[in-house]
mmCIF file of C-alpha atoms in Angstrom:
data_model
loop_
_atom_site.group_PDB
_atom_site.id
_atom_site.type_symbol
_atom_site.label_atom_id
_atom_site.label_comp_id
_atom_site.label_asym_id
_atom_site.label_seq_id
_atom_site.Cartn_x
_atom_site.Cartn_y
_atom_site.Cartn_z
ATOM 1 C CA UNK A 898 -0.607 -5.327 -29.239
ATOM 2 C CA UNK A 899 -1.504 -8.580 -27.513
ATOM 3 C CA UNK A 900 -2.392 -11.405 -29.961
ATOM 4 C CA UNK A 901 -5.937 -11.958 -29.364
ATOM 5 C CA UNK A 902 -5.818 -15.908 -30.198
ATOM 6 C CA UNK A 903 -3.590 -16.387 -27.441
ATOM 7 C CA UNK A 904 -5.262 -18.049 -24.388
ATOM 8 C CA UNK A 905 -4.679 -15.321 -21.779
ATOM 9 C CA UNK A 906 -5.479 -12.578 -23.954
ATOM 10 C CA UNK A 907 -4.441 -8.712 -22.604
ATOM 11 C CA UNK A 908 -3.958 -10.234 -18.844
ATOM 12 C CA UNK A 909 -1.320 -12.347 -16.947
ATOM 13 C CA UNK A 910 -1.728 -15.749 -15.540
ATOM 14 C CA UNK A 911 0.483 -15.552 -12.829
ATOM 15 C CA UNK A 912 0.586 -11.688 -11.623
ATOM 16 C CA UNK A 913 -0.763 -10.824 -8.656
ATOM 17 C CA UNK A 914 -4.122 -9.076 -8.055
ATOM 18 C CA UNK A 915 -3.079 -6.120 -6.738
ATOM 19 C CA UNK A 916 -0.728 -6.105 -9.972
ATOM 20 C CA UNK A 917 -3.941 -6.990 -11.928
ATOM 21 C CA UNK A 918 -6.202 -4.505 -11.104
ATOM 22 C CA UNK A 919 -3.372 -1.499 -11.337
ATOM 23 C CA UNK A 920 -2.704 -3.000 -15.008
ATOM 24 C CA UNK A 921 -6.441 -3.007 -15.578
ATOM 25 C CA UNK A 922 -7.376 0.277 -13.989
ATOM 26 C CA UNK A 923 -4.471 2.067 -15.808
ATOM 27 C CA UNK A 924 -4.975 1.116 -18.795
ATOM 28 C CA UNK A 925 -9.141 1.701 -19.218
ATOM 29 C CA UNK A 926 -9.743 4.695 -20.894
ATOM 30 C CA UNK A 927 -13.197 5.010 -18.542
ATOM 31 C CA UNK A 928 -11.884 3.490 -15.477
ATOM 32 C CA UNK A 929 -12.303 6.612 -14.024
ATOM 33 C CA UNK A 930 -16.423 5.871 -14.760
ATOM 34 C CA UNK A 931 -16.447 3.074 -12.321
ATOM 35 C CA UNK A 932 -18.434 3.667 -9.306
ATOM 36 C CA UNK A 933 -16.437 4.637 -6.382
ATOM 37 C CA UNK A 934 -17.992 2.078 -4.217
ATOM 38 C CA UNK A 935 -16.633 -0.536 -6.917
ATOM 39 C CA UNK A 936 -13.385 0.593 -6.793
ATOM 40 C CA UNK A 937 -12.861 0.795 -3.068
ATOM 41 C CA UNK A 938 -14.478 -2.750 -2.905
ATOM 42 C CA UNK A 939 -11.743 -3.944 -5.367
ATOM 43 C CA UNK A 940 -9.176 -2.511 -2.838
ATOM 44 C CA UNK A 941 -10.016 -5.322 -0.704
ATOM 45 C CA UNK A 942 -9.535 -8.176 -3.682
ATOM 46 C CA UNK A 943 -8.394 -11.238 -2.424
ATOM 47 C CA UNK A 944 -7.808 -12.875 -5.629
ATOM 48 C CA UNK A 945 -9.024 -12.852 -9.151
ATOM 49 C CA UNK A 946 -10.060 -15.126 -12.391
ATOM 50 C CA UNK A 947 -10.096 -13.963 -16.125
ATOM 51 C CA UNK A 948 -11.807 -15.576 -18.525
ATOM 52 C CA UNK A 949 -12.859 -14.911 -22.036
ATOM 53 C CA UNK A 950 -16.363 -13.871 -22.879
ATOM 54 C CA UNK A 951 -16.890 -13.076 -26.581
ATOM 55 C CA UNK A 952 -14.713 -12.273 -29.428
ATOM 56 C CA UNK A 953 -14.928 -11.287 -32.667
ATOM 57 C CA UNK A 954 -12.178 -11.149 -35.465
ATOM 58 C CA UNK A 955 -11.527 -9.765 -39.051
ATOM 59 C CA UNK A 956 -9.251 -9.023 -41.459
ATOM 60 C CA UNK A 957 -9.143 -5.865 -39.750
ATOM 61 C CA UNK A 958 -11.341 -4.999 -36.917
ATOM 62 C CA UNK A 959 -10.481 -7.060 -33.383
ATOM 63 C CA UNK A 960 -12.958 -7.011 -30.726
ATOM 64 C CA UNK A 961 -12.902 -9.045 -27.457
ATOM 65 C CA UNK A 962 -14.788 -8.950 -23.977
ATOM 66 C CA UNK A 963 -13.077 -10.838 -21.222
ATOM 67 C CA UNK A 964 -14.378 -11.553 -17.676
ATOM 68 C CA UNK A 965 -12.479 -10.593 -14.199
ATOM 69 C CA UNK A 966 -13.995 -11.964 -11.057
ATOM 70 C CA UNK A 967 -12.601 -11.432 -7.398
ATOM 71 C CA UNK A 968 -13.029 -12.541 -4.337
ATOM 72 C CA UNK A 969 -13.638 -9.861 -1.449
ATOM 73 C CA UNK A 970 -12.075 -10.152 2.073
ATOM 74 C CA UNK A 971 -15.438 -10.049 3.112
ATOM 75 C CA UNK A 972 -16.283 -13.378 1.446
ATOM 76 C CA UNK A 973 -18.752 -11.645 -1.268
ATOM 77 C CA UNK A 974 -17.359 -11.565 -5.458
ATOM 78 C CA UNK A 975 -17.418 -8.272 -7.914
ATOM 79 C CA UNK A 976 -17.007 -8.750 -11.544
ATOM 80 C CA UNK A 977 -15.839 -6.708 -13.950
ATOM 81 C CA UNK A 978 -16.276 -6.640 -17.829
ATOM 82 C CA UNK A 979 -13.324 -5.388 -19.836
ATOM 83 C CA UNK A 980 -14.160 -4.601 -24.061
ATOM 84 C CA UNK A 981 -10.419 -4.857 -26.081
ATOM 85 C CA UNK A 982 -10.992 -3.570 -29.730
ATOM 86 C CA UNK A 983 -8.347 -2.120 -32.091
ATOM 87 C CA UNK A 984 -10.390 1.352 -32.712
ATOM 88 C CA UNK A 985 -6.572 3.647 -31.970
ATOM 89 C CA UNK A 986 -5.142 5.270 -33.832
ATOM 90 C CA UNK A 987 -2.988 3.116 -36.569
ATOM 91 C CA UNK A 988 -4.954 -0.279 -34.750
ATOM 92 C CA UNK A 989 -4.025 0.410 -31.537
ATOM 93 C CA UNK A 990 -5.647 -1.740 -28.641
ATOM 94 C CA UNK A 991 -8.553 0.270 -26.690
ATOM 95 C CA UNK A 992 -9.425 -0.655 -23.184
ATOM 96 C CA UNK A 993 -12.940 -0.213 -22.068
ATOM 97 C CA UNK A 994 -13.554 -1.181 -18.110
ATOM 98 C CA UNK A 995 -17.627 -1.613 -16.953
ATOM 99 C CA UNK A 996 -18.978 -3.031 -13.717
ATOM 100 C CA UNK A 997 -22.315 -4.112 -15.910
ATOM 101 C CA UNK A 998 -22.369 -6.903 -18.568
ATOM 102 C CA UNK A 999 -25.112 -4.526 -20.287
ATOM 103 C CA UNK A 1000 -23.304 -1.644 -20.451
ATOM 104 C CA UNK A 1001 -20.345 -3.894 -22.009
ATOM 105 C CA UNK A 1002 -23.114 -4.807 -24.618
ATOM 106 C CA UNK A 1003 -24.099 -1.470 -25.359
ATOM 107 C CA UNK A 1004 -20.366 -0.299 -25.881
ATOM 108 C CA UNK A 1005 -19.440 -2.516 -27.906
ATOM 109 C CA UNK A 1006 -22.774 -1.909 -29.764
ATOM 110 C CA UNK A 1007 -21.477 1.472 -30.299
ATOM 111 C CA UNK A 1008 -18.378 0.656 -31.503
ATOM 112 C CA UNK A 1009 -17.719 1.593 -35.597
ATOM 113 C CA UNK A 1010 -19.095 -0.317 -38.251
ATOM 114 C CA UNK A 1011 -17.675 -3.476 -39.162
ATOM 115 C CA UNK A 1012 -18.225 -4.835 -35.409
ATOM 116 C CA UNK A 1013 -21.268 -7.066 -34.366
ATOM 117 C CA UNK A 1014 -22.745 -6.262 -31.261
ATOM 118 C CA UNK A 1015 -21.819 -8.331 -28.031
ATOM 119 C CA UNK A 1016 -21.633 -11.574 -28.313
ATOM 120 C CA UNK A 1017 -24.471 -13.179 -26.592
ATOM 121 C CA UNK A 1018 -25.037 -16.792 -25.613
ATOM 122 C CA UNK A 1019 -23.833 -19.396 -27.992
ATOM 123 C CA UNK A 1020 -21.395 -17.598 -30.195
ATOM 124 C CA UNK A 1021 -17.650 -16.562 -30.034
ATOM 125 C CA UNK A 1022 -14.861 -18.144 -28.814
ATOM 126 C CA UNK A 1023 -16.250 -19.185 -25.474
ATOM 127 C CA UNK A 1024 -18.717 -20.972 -26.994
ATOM 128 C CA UNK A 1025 -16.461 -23.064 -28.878
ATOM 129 C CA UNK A 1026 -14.740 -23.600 -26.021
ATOM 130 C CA UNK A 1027 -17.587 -24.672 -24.168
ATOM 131 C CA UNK A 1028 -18.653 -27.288 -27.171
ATOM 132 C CA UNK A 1029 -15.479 -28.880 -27.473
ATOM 133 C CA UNK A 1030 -14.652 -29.125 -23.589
ATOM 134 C CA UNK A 1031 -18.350 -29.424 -22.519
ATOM 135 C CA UNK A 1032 -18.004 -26.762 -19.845
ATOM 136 C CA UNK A 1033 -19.784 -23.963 -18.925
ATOM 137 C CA UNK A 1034 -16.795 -21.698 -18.588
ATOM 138 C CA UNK A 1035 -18.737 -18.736 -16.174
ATOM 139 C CA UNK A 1036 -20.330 -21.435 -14.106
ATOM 140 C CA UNK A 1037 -16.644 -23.085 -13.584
ATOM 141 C CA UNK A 1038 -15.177 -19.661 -12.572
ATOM 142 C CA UNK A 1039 -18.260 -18.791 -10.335
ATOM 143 C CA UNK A 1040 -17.926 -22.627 -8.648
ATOM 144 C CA UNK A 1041 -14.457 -21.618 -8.205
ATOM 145 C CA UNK A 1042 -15.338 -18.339 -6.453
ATOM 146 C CA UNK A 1043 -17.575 -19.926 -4.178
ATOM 147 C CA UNK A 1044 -15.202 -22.537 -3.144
ATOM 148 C CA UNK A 1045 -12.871 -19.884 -1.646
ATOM 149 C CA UNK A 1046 -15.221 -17.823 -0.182
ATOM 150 C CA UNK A 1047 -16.584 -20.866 1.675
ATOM 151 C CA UNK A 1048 -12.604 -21.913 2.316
ATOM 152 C CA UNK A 1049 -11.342 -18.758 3.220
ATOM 153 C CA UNK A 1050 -14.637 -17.506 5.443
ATOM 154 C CA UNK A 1051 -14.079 -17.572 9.125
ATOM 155 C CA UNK A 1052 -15.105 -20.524 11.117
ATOM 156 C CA UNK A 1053 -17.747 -20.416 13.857
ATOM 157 C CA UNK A 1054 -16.924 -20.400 17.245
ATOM 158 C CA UNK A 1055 -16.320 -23.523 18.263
ATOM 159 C CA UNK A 1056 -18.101 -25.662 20.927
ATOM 160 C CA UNK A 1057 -16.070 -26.655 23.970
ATOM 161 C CA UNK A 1058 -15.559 -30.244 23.266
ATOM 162 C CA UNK A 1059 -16.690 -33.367 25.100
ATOM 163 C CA UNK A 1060 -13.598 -35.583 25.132
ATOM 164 C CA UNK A 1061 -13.950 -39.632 25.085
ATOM 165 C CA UNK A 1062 -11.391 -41.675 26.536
ATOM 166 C CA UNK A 1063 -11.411 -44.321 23.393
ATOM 167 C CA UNK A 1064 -8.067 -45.533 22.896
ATOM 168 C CA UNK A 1065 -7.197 -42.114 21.881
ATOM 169 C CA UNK A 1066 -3.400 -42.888 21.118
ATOM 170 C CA UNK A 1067 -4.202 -45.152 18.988
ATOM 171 C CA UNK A 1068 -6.455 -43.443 17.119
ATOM 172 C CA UNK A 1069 -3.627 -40.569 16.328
ATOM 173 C CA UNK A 1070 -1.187 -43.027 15.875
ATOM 174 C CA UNK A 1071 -3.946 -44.613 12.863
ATOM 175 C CA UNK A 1072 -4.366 -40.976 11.738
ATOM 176 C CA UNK A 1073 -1.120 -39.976 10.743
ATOM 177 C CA UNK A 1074 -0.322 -42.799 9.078
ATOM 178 C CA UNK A 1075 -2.989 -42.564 7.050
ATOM 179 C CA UNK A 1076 -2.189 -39.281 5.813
ATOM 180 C CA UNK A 1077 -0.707 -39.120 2.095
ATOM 181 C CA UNK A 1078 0.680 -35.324 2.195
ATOM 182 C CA UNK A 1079 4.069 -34.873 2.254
ATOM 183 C CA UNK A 1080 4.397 -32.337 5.063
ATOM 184 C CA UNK A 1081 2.166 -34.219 7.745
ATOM 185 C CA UNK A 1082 3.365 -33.846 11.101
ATOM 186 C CA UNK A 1083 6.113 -35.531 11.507
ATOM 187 C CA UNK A 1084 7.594 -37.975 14.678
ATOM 188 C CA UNK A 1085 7.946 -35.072 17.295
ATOM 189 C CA UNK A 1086 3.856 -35.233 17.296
ATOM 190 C CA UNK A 1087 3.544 -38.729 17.506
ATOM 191 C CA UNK A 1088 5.428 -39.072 20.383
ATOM 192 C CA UNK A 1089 3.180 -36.385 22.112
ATOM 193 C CA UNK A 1090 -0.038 -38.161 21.130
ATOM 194 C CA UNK A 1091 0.879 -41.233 22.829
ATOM 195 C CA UNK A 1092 -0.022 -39.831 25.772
ATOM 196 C CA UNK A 1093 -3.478 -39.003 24.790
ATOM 197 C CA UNK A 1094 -6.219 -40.592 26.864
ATOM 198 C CA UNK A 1095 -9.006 -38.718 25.530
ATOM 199 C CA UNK A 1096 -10.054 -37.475 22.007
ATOM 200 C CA UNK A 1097 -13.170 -35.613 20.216
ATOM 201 C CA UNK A 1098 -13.784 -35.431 16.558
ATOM 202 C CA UNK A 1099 -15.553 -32.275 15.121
ATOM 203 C CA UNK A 1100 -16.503 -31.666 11.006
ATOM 204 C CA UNK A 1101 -16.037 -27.657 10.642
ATOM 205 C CA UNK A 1102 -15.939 -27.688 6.895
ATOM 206 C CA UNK A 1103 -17.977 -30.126 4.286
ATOM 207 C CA UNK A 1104 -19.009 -29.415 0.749
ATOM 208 C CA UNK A 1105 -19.133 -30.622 -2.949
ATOM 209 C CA UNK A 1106 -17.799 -28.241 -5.595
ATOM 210 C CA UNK A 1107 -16.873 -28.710 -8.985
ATOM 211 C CA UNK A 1108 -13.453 -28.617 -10.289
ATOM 212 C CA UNK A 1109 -11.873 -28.869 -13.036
ATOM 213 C CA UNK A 1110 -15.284 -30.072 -14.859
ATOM 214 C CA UNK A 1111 -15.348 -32.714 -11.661
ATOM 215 C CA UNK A 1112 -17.539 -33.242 -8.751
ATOM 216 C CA UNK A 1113 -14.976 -33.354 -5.724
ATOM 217 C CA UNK A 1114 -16.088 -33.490 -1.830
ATOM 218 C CA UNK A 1115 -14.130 -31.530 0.319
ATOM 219 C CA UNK A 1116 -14.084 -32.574 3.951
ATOM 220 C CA UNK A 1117 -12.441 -31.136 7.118
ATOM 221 C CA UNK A 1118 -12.190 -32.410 10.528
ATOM 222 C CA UNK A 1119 -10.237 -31.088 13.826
ATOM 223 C CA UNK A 1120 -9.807 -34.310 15.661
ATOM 224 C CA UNK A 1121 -8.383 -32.663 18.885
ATOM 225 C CA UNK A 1122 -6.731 -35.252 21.689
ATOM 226 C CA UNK A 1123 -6.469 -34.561 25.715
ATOM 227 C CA UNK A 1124 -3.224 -35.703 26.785
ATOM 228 C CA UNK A 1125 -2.330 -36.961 30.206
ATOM 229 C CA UNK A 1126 -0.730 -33.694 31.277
ATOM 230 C CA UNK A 1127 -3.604 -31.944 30.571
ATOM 231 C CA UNK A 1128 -2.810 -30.367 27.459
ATOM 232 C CA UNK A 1129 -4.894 -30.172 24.356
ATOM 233 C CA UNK A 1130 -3.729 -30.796 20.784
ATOM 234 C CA UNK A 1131 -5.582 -30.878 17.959
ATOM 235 C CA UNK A 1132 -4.758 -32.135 14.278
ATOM 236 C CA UNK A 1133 -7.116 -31.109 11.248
ATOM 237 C CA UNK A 1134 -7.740 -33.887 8.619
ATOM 238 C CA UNK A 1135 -8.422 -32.992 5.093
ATOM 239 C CA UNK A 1136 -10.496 -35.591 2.907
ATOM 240 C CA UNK A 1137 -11.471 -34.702 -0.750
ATOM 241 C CA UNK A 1138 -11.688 -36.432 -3.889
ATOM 242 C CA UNK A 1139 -9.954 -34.183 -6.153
ATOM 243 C CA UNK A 1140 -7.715 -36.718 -7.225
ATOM 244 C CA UNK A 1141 -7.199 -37.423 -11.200
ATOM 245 C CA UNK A 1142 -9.075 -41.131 -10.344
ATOM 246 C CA UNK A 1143 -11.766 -39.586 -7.869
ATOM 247 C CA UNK A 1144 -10.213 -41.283 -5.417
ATOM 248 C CA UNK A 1145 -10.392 -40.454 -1.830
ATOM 249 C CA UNK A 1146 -7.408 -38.626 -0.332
ATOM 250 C CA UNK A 1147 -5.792 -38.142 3.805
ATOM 251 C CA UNK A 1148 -4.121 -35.235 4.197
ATOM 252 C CA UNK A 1149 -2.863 -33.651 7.923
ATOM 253 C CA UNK A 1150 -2.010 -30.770 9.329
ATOM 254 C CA UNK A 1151 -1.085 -29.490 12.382
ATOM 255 C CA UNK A 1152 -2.333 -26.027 11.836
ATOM 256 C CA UNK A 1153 -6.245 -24.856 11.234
ATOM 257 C CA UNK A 1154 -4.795 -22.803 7.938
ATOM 258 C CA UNK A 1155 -2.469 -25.014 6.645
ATOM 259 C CA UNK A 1156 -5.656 -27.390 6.170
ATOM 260 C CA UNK A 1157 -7.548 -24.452 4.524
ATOM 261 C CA UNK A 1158 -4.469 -23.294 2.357
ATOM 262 C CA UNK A 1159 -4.330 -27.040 1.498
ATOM 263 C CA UNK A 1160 -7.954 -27.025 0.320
ATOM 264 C CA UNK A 1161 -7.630 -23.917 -1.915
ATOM 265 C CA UNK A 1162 -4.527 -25.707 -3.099
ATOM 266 C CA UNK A 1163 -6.157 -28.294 -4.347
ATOM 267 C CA UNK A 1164 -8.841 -26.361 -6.246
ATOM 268 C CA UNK A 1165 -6.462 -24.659 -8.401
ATOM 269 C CA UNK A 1166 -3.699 -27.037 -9.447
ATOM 270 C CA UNK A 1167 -6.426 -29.835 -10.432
#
């Protein structure tokens, strides 16, 4: 049985979420409750997040709720509400899977006697949590999820852009050195980009999020060069401030999702 005082509780940090949700669905006694429609949305799960909710503990009676939000290919989120309590036979772990925070409450309402009710606002472990880091730990997790749908959603179509011959060269050459990751292009692209003559600058992505209990701007520009053959290039420029200081940050990338992945990156390891 899974020590409930540990911070991950009955779920991996590192698995992956097609892992997750086979571990999660097998091992619910009701998973086969769930609405079909929520289980052939989770089939498209892009990621996920666990948190936990509430949790109770005595000498002998264990009950916890945790949290699991995904993201959807589609760009939408589904959460799901799992209730651990050790109600088996010799204090053996039950699993308990719900698509409804009430009807999470109501089980473990119904649970034998000895166990409060579910925890609502301002008690359990969460809350404690939330005291002593001064967090809201669902609002963090539902920042989170929006910050990937908006990363990972599809761009608009483009404009065709209006090139201006403005010393366009130099204004690559000026780019990449600015740039402070360490897989920016490298001198092969350089040397292409002094022959551009002509250059347009377009934002596609620009947002503030919070992460990791931080405001941070995320920024992205294509700044796409004509070159004197008549070729287009275009390098994508990510600026954020999710730095430990707050401190603006270059990054560049040759590739649309490279810049993206870079993004996403950056939302997770700070």
């Amino acid at each position: 049985m899974n020590d409930p005082n540990e911070p991950y509780g009955p779920y991996e940090p590192y698995e992956t979420t097609e892992t997750h949700l086979e571990r999660l669905l097998g091992r619910a006694l009701n998973s086969f409750d769930l609405p079909d429609a929520t289980v052939e949305r989770l089939g498209s799960a892009l990621t996920h997040a666990s948190s936990l909710h509430s949790s109770h503990h005595s000498a002998s009676l264990h009950r916890s709720t945790y949290r699991h939000a995904y993201l959807l290919r589609d760009g939408s989120s589904l959460v799901l509400w799992e209730l651990v309590h050790n109600t088996g036979r010799g204090g053996t772990e039950q699993h308990e899977l719900y698509s409804e925070e009430s009807e999470a409450r109501l089980a473990a309402s119904r649970l034998p006697a000895g166990f409060p009710g579910f925890a609502g606002p301002g008690s359990g472990l969460d809350s404690a949590l939330e005291q002593e880091l001064g967090i809201d730990l669902d609002a963090e997790l539902d920042a989170g999820l929006e910050l990937l749908a908006a990363l990972m959603a599809p761009p608009p179509a483009p404009l065709p852009p209006t090139y201006v011959p403005d010393d366009s060269a130099d204004h690559a050459r000026r780019l990449l050195r600015r740039a402070e990751n360490g897989d920016r292009p490298g001198e092969e692209t350089a040397r292409l980009l002094r022959a551009a003559f002509a250059h347009h600058i377009t934002q596609v992505f620009g947002r503030q999020f919070r992460v990791a209990g931080k405001n941070a701007g995320f920024t992205l520009y294509e700044h796409a060069f004509l070159l004197l053959d008549g070729t287009e290039r275009s390098l994508w420029e990510v600026e954020h401030t999710a730095t430990p200081d707050g401190r603006h940050m270059c990054e560049v990338y040759e590739a649309e999702h490279d810049a993206r992945e870079a993004m996403e990156l950056r939302t997770r390891v700070r």
